[in-house]
Coordinates of C-alpha atoms and ligand atoms in Angstrom, one line a residue:
M17 CA -17.6 27.4 14.7
K18 CA -21.1 26.5 14.3
Q19 CA -19.9 23.8 12.1
N20 CA -17.7 22.7 14.2
L21 CA -19.6 21.9 17.4
I22 CA -22.0 20.0 15.4
L23 CA -19.0 17.7 13.6
S24 CA -17.7 17.6 17.7
C25 CA -21.1 16.6 19.1
L26 CA -21.1 14.0 15.9
S27 CA -18.4 12.5 16.7
V28 CA -18.9 12.1 20.2
L29 CA -21.8 10.5 19.6
S30 CA -20.8 8.2 16.5
F31 CA -17.6 7.1 19.2
G32 CA -19.7 3.7 20.4
L33 CA -21.5 2.5 17.5
F34 CA -22.9 -1.1 16.7
A35 CA -20.9 -3.0 14.3
Q36 CA -22.8 -6.1 12.5
T37 CA -19.8 -8.4 11.3
S38 CA -21.2 -11.4 9.3
N39 CA -21.1 -13.6 12.5
T40 CA -21.3 -11.8 15.2
T41 CA -23.0 -8.9 16.4
T42 CA -20.9 -6.6 18.6
A43 CA -20.6 -3.2 20.1
V44 CA -17.1 -1.6 18.9
K45 CA -15.6 2.0 19.6
K46 CA -14.1 3.6 16.0
P47 CA -10.8 2.2 16.4
N48 CA -7.7 4.4 15.2
V49 CA -6.2 2.4 11.9
I50 CA -2.9 2.7 10.7
F51 CA -2.0 0.8 7.8
I52 CA 1.4 0.2 7.5
Y53 CA 2.7 -0.9 3.5
A54 CA 6.4 -2.5 3.2
D55 CA 7.2 -2.3 -0.2
D56 CA 9.1 -5.9 -1.8
L57 CA 9.1 -7.6 1.4
G58 CA 9.2 -11.3 1.2
Y59 CA 7.0 -14.1 2.5
G60 CA 10.2 -15.3 4.6
D61 CA 11.4 -12.0 5.3
L62 CA 10.7 -11.9 9.1
S63 CA 11.4 -13.9 11.9
S64 CA 8.2 -14.3 12.7
Y65 CA 7.2 -16.2 9.2
G66 CA 10.2 -18.4 9.5
A67 CA 13.6 -16.1 9.2
T68 CA 16.5 -17.5 11.2
K69 CA 19.2 -14.9 9.6
L70 CA 17.2 -11.8 10.3
N71 CA 15.6 -11.0 13.8
T72 CA 12.6 -8.7 13.3
P73 CA 11.1 -8.3 17.0
H74 CA 8.8 -5.5 16.6
L75 CA 6.8 -6.8 13.9
D76 CA 6.8 -10.4 15.8
K77 CA 5.4 -8.8 19.0
L78 CA 2.9 -7.2 16.5
A79 CA 2.1 -10.9 15.6
R80 CA 2.2 -12.1 18.7
N81 CA -0.3 -9.9 19.9
G82 CA -2.5 -10.2 17.0
V83 CA -3.7 -12.2 13.8
R84 CA -0.5 -13.3 11.5
F85 CA -1.7 -14.6 8.1
T86 CA -0.1 -17.7 6.2
N87 CA -2.6 -17.0 3.5
G88 CA -2.3 -13.3 3.3
H89 CA -2.7 -11.4 0.0
A90 CA -1.5 -8.4 -1.9
T91 CA -3.4 -9.2 -5.5
S92 CA -0.5 -8.4 -7.7
A93 CA 3.1 -9.1 -8.1
T94 CA 4.0 -5.5 -8.3
C95 CA 4.0 -2.4 -6.9
T96 CA 0.5 0.2 -8.8
P97 CA -1.6 -2.8 -9.2
S98 CA -1.3 -3.8 -5.5
R99 CA -2.0 -0.9 -4.3
Y100 CA -4.8 0.6 -7.1
A101 CA -6.4 -2.1 -5.5
L102 CA -6.4 -1.9 -1.8
L103 CA -7.7 1.7 -2.5
T104 CA -10.4 1.1 -4.6
G105 CA -11.5 -2.8 -3.8
E106 CA -11.2 -3.5 -7.7
Y107 CA -9.1 -6.1 -9.4
P108 CA -6.3 -3.9 -11.3
W109 CA -6.6 -6.4 -14.2
R110 CA -10.6 -4.6 -15.1
K111 CA -8.7 -1.0 -16.1
S112 CA -5.9 -0.9 -18.2
G113 CA -3.1 1.5 -17.2
T114 CA -2.7 0.2 -13.8
G115 CA 0.8 -1.5 -14.4
I116 CA 4.0 -0.5 -12.5
L117 CA 3.7 3.8 -13.8
P118 CA 6.6 5.9 -14.2
G119 CA 7.6 8.9 -12.2
D120 CA 5.5 11.2 -14.1
A121 CA 2.1 9.2 -14.7
A122 CA -1.0 11.0 -14.6
L123 CA -3.5 9.4 -11.6
I124 CA -4.6 6.9 -12.1
I125 CA -7.4 6.0 -8.9
P126 CA -11.1 7.7 -10.3
T127 CA -12.3 10.9 -8.2
N128 CA -15.7 10.0 -7.9
K129 CA -15.4 6.5 -6.6
T130 CA -15.6 4.7 -3.2
T131 CA -11.7 4.6 -1.7
L132 CA -10.5 2.7 1.3
P133 CA -9.5 6.6 2.0
I134 CA -13.1 8.3 1.7
L135 CA -15.2 4.8 3.3
F136 CA -12.6 6.9 6.4
Q137 CA -14.1 9.7 6.1
K138 CA -17.4 9.3 5.6
A139 CA -17.5 7.1 8.6
G140 CA -16.0 10.2 10.7
Y141 CA -12.4 9.7 10.4
K142 CA -9.3 12.1 9.7
T143 CA -7.5 10.3 7.2
A144 CA -3.4 10.8 5.7
I145 CA -1.0 9.0 4.0
V146 CA 2.6 8.9 4.3
G147 CA 4.9 7.5 2.5
K148 CA 5.6 6.4 -1.1
W149 CA 2.3 7.0 -3.5
H150 CA 3.2 5.0 -6.8
L151 CA -0.8 5.7 -8.2
G152 CA 0.0 8.9 -10.3
L153 CA -0.5 12.2 -10.3
G154 CA -2.6 15.4 -12.2
E155 CA -4.5 14.9 -14.9
Q156 CA -1.7 14.4 -17.2
V157 CA 1.6 13.2 -17.9
A158 CA 3.2 16.8 -18.8
K159 CA 2.8 18.8 -16.0
N160 CA 4.4 21.4 -14.0
W161 CA 6.6 20.4 -11.0
N162 CA 6.4 23.8 -9.1
G163 CA 3.3 24.4 -8.4
E164 CA -0.1 22.5 -7.3
I165 CA -0.7 19.4 -8.4
K166 CA -3.7 17.3 -8.4
P167 CA -5.9 15.6 -8.3
G168 CA -3.5 13.1 -6.1
P169 CA -3.9 11.9 -3.1
N170 CA -6.6 14.9 -1.3
E171 CA -9.0 14.2 -3.7
V172 CA -8.8 10.6 -3.1
G173 CA -9.5 10.9 0.1
F174 CA -7.1 11.5 2.5
D175 CA -7.1 15.0 4.3
Y176 CA -3.4 14.7 4.8
S177 CA -0.6 13.5 2.2
Y178 CA 3.2 13.7 2.9
I179 CA 4.6 11.3 -0.3
F180 CA 7.0 10.2 -3.2
P181 CA 5.5 10.5 -6.1
A182 CA 6.2 6.6 -7.4
T183 CA 9.4 4.8 -6.6
A184 CA 12.8 5.7 -4.8
D185 CA 14.3 4.7 -7.8
R186 CA 12.7 7.0 -9.7
V187 CA 12.8 10.9 -10.4
P188 CA 11.4 13.4 -9.1
T189 CA 13.2 12.6 -6.2
V190 CA 11.3 15.2 -4.0
F191 CA 8.9 14.8 -1.0
M192 CA 5.1 16.4 -1.2
E193 CA 2.9 17.7 1.2
N194 CA -0.6 18.3 0.1
R195 CA -0.4 18.5 -3.4
K196 CA 3.3 20.7 -3.4
V197 CA 6.6 20.0 -3.5
V198 CA 8.7 20.2 -0.2
A199 CA 11.6 22.8 0.6
L200 CA 11.3 23.7 -3.6
D201 CA 13.0 26.9 -4.3
P202 CA 11.2 28.7 -7.3
S203 CA 14.6 30.4 -8.4
D204 CA 15.9 26.5 -9.4
P205 CA 12.1 24.8 -10.9
I206 CA 12.1 21.2 -11.5
L207 CA 11.5 19.4 -15.3
V208 CA 11.1 15.8 -15.4
D209 CA 11.3 13.7 -18.6
Y210 CA 10.9 10.2 -18.9
K211 CA 11.7 10.1 -22.6
N212 CA 14.8 12.7 -22.9
K213 CA 17.0 13.9 -21.2
V214 CA 16.9 17.8 -19.3
G215 CA 18.9 20.0 -18.0
N216 CA 23.1 19.4 -17.4
D217 CA 23.0 16.7 -14.1
P218 CA 25.2 14.2 -15.1
T219 CA 23.2 10.3 -15.4
G220 CA 24.9 7.5 -14.1
K221 CA 25.4 6.2 -17.8
E222 CA 27.8 8.9 -18.8
H223 CA 29.4 9.2 -15.4
P224 CA 29.5 5.7 -13.3
E225 CA 32.3 7.4 -11.8
L226 CA 30.0 9.4 -9.7
L227 CA 28.3 6.5 -7.8
K228 CA 28.0 5.3 -4.5
M229 CA 26.2 2.7 -5.2
K230 CA 26.2 1.0 -9.3
S231 CA 23.2 0.5 -11.3
S232 CA 22.6 -3.8 -12.7
P233 CA 23.1 -3.7 -16.2
G234 CA 20.3 -3.4 -18.3
Q235 CA 18.0 -2.7 -15.7
G236 CA 17.3 1.2 -16.7
H237 CA 18.4 2.5 -13.4
E238 CA 21.0 5.1 -15.1
N239 CA 19.5 7.8 -16.0
T240 CA 19.8 11.3 -13.6
I241 CA 21.7 10.5 -10.9
V242 CA 20.9 12.0 -7.2
N243 CA 22.5 11.8 -3.8
G244 CA 25.2 9.3 -5.8
I245 CA 22.4 7.1 -7.2
G246 CA 21.2 6.5 -10.8
R247 CA 17.7 6.7 -11.9
I248 CA 14.6 5.8 -13.9
G249 CA 14.2 9.2 -15.9
Y250 CA 15.4 12.5 -16.5
M251 CA 15.3 15.4 -13.7
S252 CA 17.0 18.7 -13.5
G253 CA 16.1 21.7 -10.8
G254 CA 14.9 21.4 -7.4
N255 CA 18.1 20.9 -6.1
K256 CA 17.1 22.0 -1.8
A257 CA 13.9 19.8 -2.9
R258 CA 15.3 16.5 -3.3
W259 CA 15.9 14.3 -0.6
V260 CA 18.6 11.8 0.8
D261 CA 18.1 8.8 0.8
E262 CA 19.6 7.7 4.1
E263 CA 16.8 10.2 5.6
V264 CA 13.5 9.3 3.7
S265 CA 12.4 6.5 5.9
T266 CA 12.8 8.5 9.1
T267 CA 11.4 11.5 7.6
F268 CA 8.3 9.7 6.6
L269 CA 8.5 8.5 10.3
T270 CA 8.9 11.4 11.6
K271 CA 5.7 13.0 10.2
A272 CA 3.6 9.5 10.9
K273 CA 4.2 10.1 14.3
E274 CA 3.4 13.2 14.5
Y275 CA 0.5 12.7 12.7
I276 CA -0.6 10.0 15.3
E277 CA 0.3 12.4 18.2
E278 CA -1.7 15.7 16.5
N279 CA -4.7 13.1 15.8
S280 CA -5.1 10.9 18.9
K281 CA -7.7 12.8 20.2
S282 CA -10.4 11.5 16.8
P283 CA -10.5 8.6 15.0
F284 CA -8.3 8.8 11.9
F285 CA -7.0 6.4 9.6
L286 CA -3.0 6.5 8.4
Y287 CA -1.7 4.9 5.3
F288 CA 1.9 4.5 5.8
T289 CA 3.8 3.2 3.1
L290 CA 7.8 2.5 3.6
T291 CA 10.0 2.3 0.8
E292 CA 11.8 -0.1 2.2
P293 CA 12.9 -3.0 1.4
H294 CA 12.7 -2.0 -2.5
V295 CA 15.7 -0.6 -4.3
P296 CA 18.2 1.8 -3.9
R297 CA 18.2 0.0 -0.6
M298 CA 19.8 2.8 1.7
P299 CA 19.4 2.2 4.9
A300 CA 19.8 5.6 7.3
T301 CA 23.9 5.2 8.3
M302 CA 23.1 3.5 12.1
F303 CA 21.9 0.8 10.2
K304 CA 24.3 0.8 7.9
G305 CA 26.1 -2.7 8.5
K306 CA 23.8 -4.0 10.9
S307 CA 22.1 -7.1 9.6
G308 CA 25.5 -8.9 8.1
L309 CA 23.2 -9.3 5.3
G310 CA 24.2 -6.1 3.0
Y311 CA 21.6 -2.9 2.6
R312 CA 19.0 -5.2 2.1
G313 CA 18.8 -7.1 5.4
D314 CA 19.5 -3.4 6.8
V315 CA 16.9 -1.6 5.8
I316 CA 14.5 -4.6 6.9
L317 CA 16.1 -4.3 10.3
Q318 CA 14.7 -0.5 10.1
L319 CA 11.6 -1.5 8.8
D320 CA 10.6 -3.2 12.0
W321 CA 12.6 -0.7 13.9
T322 CA 10.1 1.9 12.6
V323 CA 7.3 -0.2 13.2
G324 CA 8.5 -0.4 16.8
E325 CA 8.5 3.8 16.9
I326 CA 5.2 3.9 16.0
M327 CA 4.3 1.3 18.6
K328 CA 5.9 3.0 20.9
Q329 CA 4.2 6.7 20.2
L330 CA 0.9 5.1 20.1
E331 CA 1.5 4.5 24.0
E332 CA 2.8 7.8 24.4
S333 CA -0.5 9.3 22.4
G334 CA -2.0 6.7 24.9
I335 CA -4.2 5.3 22.2
T336 CA -2.7 1.7 21.9
N337 CA -5.7 0.3 23.2
N338 CA -7.6 1.8 20.3
T339 CA -6.1 1.4 17.4
M340 CA -6.1 -1.3 14.9
V341 CA -2.8 -1.7 13.1
I342 CA -2.4 -3.6 10.1
F343 CA 0.8 -4.7 8.6
S344 CA 1.7 -6.2 5.1
S345 CA 3.5 -5.8 1.7
D346 CA 2.7 -4.8 -2.0
N347 CA 4.5 -7.8 -3.1
G348 CA 6.8 -10.3 -2.6
A349 CA 10.5 -10.1 -2.6
V350 CA 13.3 -9.7 -5.1
L351 CA 17.0 -9.2 -4.9
D352 CA 18.7 -7.4 -7.8
D353 CA 16.1 -4.9 -9.1
G354 CA 18.6 -2.9 -10.6
Y355 CA 21.2 -2.1 -8.4
Q356 CA 24.6 -3.9 -7.5
D357 CA 24.0 -3.5 -3.8
E358 CA 25.3 -7.0 -2.2
A359 CA 21.7 -8.1 -1.8
V360 CA 22.5 -11.6 -4.0
T361 CA 26.0 -12.2 -2.5
Q362 CA 25.3 -11.0 1.2
L363 CA 22.7 -13.3 1.0
N364 CA 24.4 -16.0 3.6
G365 CA 21.3 -18.4 3.2
H366 CA 18.5 -15.8 4.7
T367 CA 15.5 -16.6 2.1
P368 CA 13.8 -13.8 1.1
N369 CA 9.9 -15.5 -0.2
G370 CA 10.3 -18.7 1.7
I371 CA 9.2 -21.4 0.6
L372 CA 8.0 -20.3 -1.6
R373 CA 8.2 -20.4 -5.4
G374 CA 9.1 -17.6 -7.8
G375 CA 9.1 -13.8 -6.5
K376 CA 8.4 -10.3 -7.3
Y377 CA 6.5 -10.0 -10.8
S378 CA 5.5 -13.7 -10.8
V379 CA 2.2 -15.4 -10.6
L380 CA 3.4 -18.3 -8.3
E381 CA 2.9 -18.0 -4.9
A382 CA 5.9 -15.8 -3.7
G383 CA 5.0 -12.6 -6.2
T384 CA 1.4 -12.1 -4.0
R385 CA 1.6 -13.9 -0.6
V386 CA 3.2 -12.1 2.4
P387 CA 3.4 -10.8 6.1
F388 CA 0.2 -9.9 7.0
I389 CA -0.3 -9.0 10.6
I390 CA -3.4 -7.4 12.4
S391 CA -3.4 -6.5 16.1
W392 CA -6.0 -4.6 17.4
P393 CA -5.5 -5.1 21.4
G394 CA -8.2 -6.7 23.0
V395 CA -10.8 -7.3 20.2
T396 CA -8.3 -9.7 17.5
Q397 CA -8.0 -12.8 18.5
Q398 CA -4.3 -13.9 19.3
K399 CA -3.6 -16.8 16.5
V400 CA -2.1 -17.6 13.8
S401 CA -5.1 -18.1 11.3
T402 CA -4.9 -19.9 7.7
A403 CA -7.9 -17.8 6.4
M404 CA -7.2 -17.1 2.4
V405 CA -7.3 -13.0 3.5
S406 CA -6.6 -10.0 0.9
Q407 CA -5.3 -6.2 1.2
M408 CA -8.3 -5.8 -1.5
D409 CA -11.3 -7.0 1.3
L410 CA -10.2 -4.0 4.0
L411 CA -12.7 -2.1 2.2
A412 CA -15.6 -4.0 2.1
S413 CA -14.8 -5.4 5.6
F414 CA -14.1 -1.7 7.4
S415 CA -17.3 -0.8 5.4
N416 CA -19.1 -3.6 7.3
L417 CA -17.4 -2.7 10.6
L418 CA -17.9 0.9 10.7
N419 CA -21.7 0.2 9.5
Q420 CA -20.8 2.4 6.5
P421 CA -21.9 1.3 3.2
I422 CA -20.8 1.6 -0.1
P423 CA -22.6 3.0 -2.8
A424 CA -23.5 0.4 -5.5
G425 CA -21.2 -0.1 -7.9
D426 CA -17.9 0.7 -6.1
A427 CA -15.8 -1.3 -5.2
P428 CA -17.1 -4.1 -7.2
D429 CA -14.7 -7.2 -6.4
S430 CA -13.9 -6.1 -2.4
V431 CA -15.2 -8.8 -0.6
N432 CA -16.4 -8.4 3.2
T433 CA -14.1 -10.7 5.4
I434 CA -14.0 -8.7 8.9
D435 CA -14.5 -11.7 10.9
A436 CA -11.5 -13.6 9.2
F437 CA -9.1 -9.8 9.7
L438 CA -9.8 -9.6 13.5
G439 CA -9.6 -13.3 14.0
K440 CA -13.1 -14.5 14.5
S441 CA -13.2 -16.8 12.0
D442 CA -10.5 -19.1 9.5
I443 CA -13.0 -18.4 6.7
G444 CA -11.7 -16.2 4.7
R445 CA -12.2 -15.6 0.9
S446 CA -13.1 -19.0 -1.2
V447 CA -11.9 -17.9 -4.6
L448 CA -8.7 -14.9 -5.6
I449 CA -7.5 -14.3 -8.5
K450 CA -3.4 -13.2 -8.3
Q451 CA -1.4 -11.0 -11.1
G452 CA 1.6 -11.5 -12.1
G453 CA 3.6 -9.0 -14.0
N454 CA 7.0 -8.2 -15.6
V455 CA 10.1 -6.3 -14.7
L456 CA 8.8 -3.4 -17.2
G457 CA 4.8 -3.7 -15.7
K458 CA 3.9 -4.8 -18.6
G459 CA 1.5 -8.1 -19.1
G460 CA 0.5 -9.7 -16.2
T461 CA -0.7 -13.3 -16.2
L462 CA -3.7 -14.0 -13.6
G463 CA -4.4 -17.3 -12.3
I464 CA -6.9 -18.0 -9.9
V465 CA -7.3 -20.1 -6.4
K466 CA -10.6 -21.9 -5.0
D467 CA -10.2 -23.6 -1.7
G468 CA -6.9 -24.3 -2.2
W469 CA -6.6 -25.5 -5.4
K470 CA -4.6 -23.2 -8.4
F471 CA -4.8 -22.9 -11.6
I472 CA -2.8 -20.9 -13.9
P473 CA -3.6 -21.1 -17.7
P474 CA -1.2 -21.9 -20.2
N475 CA 0.5 -18.7 -21.8
N476 CA 3.6 -17.8 -24.0
G477 CA 4.7 -15.6 -21.5
S478 CA 9.1 -16.1 -20.5
P479 CA 8.7 -18.5 -17.6
Y480 CA 12.1 -16.9 -16.4
E481 CA 12.4 -13.4 -15.5
K482 CA 16.9 -13.5 -16.5
L483 CA 17.6 -9.4 -15.3
V484 CA 16.3 -10.5 -11.8
D485 CA 16.5 -14.2 -11.9
I486 CA 12.5 -15.2 -10.9
E487 CA 10.5 -17.8 -12.5
T488 CA 7.2 -16.2 -13.4
G489 CA 4.9 -19.2 -13.6
N490 CA 4.4 -18.9 -17.2
S491 CA 3.9 -22.0 -18.8
T492 CA 2.3 -23.0 -22.5
D493 CA 1.4 -26.3 -20.4
P494 CA -1.8 -25.4 -18.0
Q495 CA -0.9 -25.6 -14.1
L496 CA -2.3 -27.1 -11.2
Y497 CA -1.0 -26.9 -7.4
N498 CA -2.8 -28.0 -4.3
L499 CA -1.9 -25.5 -1.7
N500 CA -2.6 -27.4 0.7
D501 CA 0.0 -29.6 0.4
D502 CA 2.2 -28.2 -2.1
L503 CA 3.0 -24.9 -1.1
G504 CA 6.0 -24.5 -2.6
E505 CA 4.0 -25.3 -6.2
K506 CA 6.7 -28.3 -7.0
Y507 CA 4.3 -31.2 -8.5
N508 CA 2.1 -29.6 -11.4
I509 CA -1.0 -32.0 -11.2
A510 CA -3.2 -30.9 -14.0
K511 CA -3.0 -33.5 -16.0
K512 CA -4.3 -35.9 -13.0
Y513 CA -7.1 -33.5 -12.4
P514 CA -8.6 -33.0 -15.9
K515 CA -12.0 -31.7 -14.5
K516 CA -10.5 -29.3 -12.0
V517 CA -8.8 -27.5 -15.0
K518 CA -11.7 -27.3 -16.6
E519 CA -13.8 -26.1 -13.5
L520 CA -11.3 -23.4 -12.5
A521 CA -10.8 -22.9 -16.0
K522 CA -14.1 -21.7 -16.1
L523 CA -14.3 -20.1 -12.9
L524 CA -11.3 -17.9 -13.6
E525 CA -13.1 -16.9 -16.7
N526 CA -16.0 -16.0 -15.6
E527 CA -14.5 -13.4 -13.3
I528 CA -12.3 -11.8 -15.7
N529 CA -15.8 -11.4 -17.8
K530 CA -17.4 -10.2 -15.1
S531 CA -16.8 -6.1 -15.2
Ligands
NG6_12 C1 10.7 -2.3 -12.7 C2 12.2 -1.5 -12.5 C3 12.6 -2.1 -10.9 C4 11.1 -1.3 -9.9 C5 9.8 -2.0 -10.2 C6 8.8 -1.7 -9.9 C7 13.1 -1.8 -14.7 C8 14.1 -2.8 -15.6 N1 12.6 -2.7 -13.5 O1 10.2 -1.9 -14.3 O2 13.4 -1.6 -11.0 O3 11.3 0.0 -10.2 O4 9.9 -1.8 -11.8 O5 9.1 -1.6 -8.3 O6 13.3 -0.6 -14.6 S1 7.4 -2.2 -8.0 O7 7.6 -2.3 -6.4 O8 7.0 0.0 -7.6 O9 6.0 -2.1 -8.7
CA13 CA1 6.7 -3.1 -4.6

């Protein structure tokens, strides 16, 4: 009781604080912060980013009211490493084991370092994750899914978690609330295995006739069938706990809205990580067929609607003006990523990655340059910003904004770019390293950008990922592009500018050796 009183006094005291940003000193309130993370949404997938075949009014409104970045980045071209960097402020390639994780992986986020949510906790915030996790759970691969599983999100800074463990195409296809599977019947325990079949559930390989959405050949989505969809990995039991894909997104939305409503009186940080438009794309029934572009288009419309519902909730809770909403994606777009869902055949001229070259998995721009929007009414400028910003820099930037120092050694690669994030400056990072990947999560070519010049060192990786029909950016030749004039990376000018090549090659090497 006494403690509660002290805590509430403290939070009243800390409600108004002075934050010193790099160029300006401004008195700011502690805003609520909602980070909305799309999964595999490309640079050209929103109408505010030039899409003409899809209309995304809610995200467009957010972009109009805030800062829309044209040079905003995930660190990596796949999910796990981008999310690792966002939460830890460390380039993922500094640490092994940060590639795309299977659904039974152990937690890869250190529990003794400052993470983005821990920073918020220290600044007096309540914190939550609702949505896709994909950073591993527990201490080891072999684990009992029927009891408490830790460490996980609750051990790395989230007071509350309502997640699914990995990706929607991976078992176990269940929700977890604060370390436990939701709606688990103890008499029907869950078993998960990524190597050998467990239990008697039919697999997509043995029974393709049971599938409501066919898997693409050779992409591995042909193991246990859940809700008529073949998954990566094998699972048995937990029948009442298994999700219905059509309800995944609305479940997360409901949980996020509840969280906002319940915490509207205290500053909170909500990490709201949607699965759209990652495979398997299975929109809520009311969105099926709405876009005319197949389910990939439909789930993007649903994603946009979801953002609108969150904005409505902020209005209803009376906290619109004191809430910063950040929207981005963990990597670029892919069409056929494992299921025959008409993403390719119903594309109708839509360009998911806009004018960018490559796509998900690629070190070329479309791998990591993504939609990035920040809106905080009355504080962020209303503008389009060309500042180079990275999701990894949110940690150091919030450290600055909230006047909450980061202990030495933590978040080593995160740079304070708060003025760029708020639209007060057009100068973001000068240097950024980008990480490609391959379809199995291995490898990952690094490229470097400095002041608009981009260099990709020569390497022996495959130049083309046939399974997903995407150029990777790998080449045995050194590649140099001037993104200021050639955002589509059409002209390799390495031969013309050997000095630039040398400078960037050295810089990349130095950055890599820093760890
Ligand atoms: C790949 C999967 C792909 C998708 C991806 C993860 C194959 C051939 N492809 O390994 O379907 O699940 O991993 O996507 O297995 S991510 O956005 O979460 O990184
Ligand atoms: Ca992703």
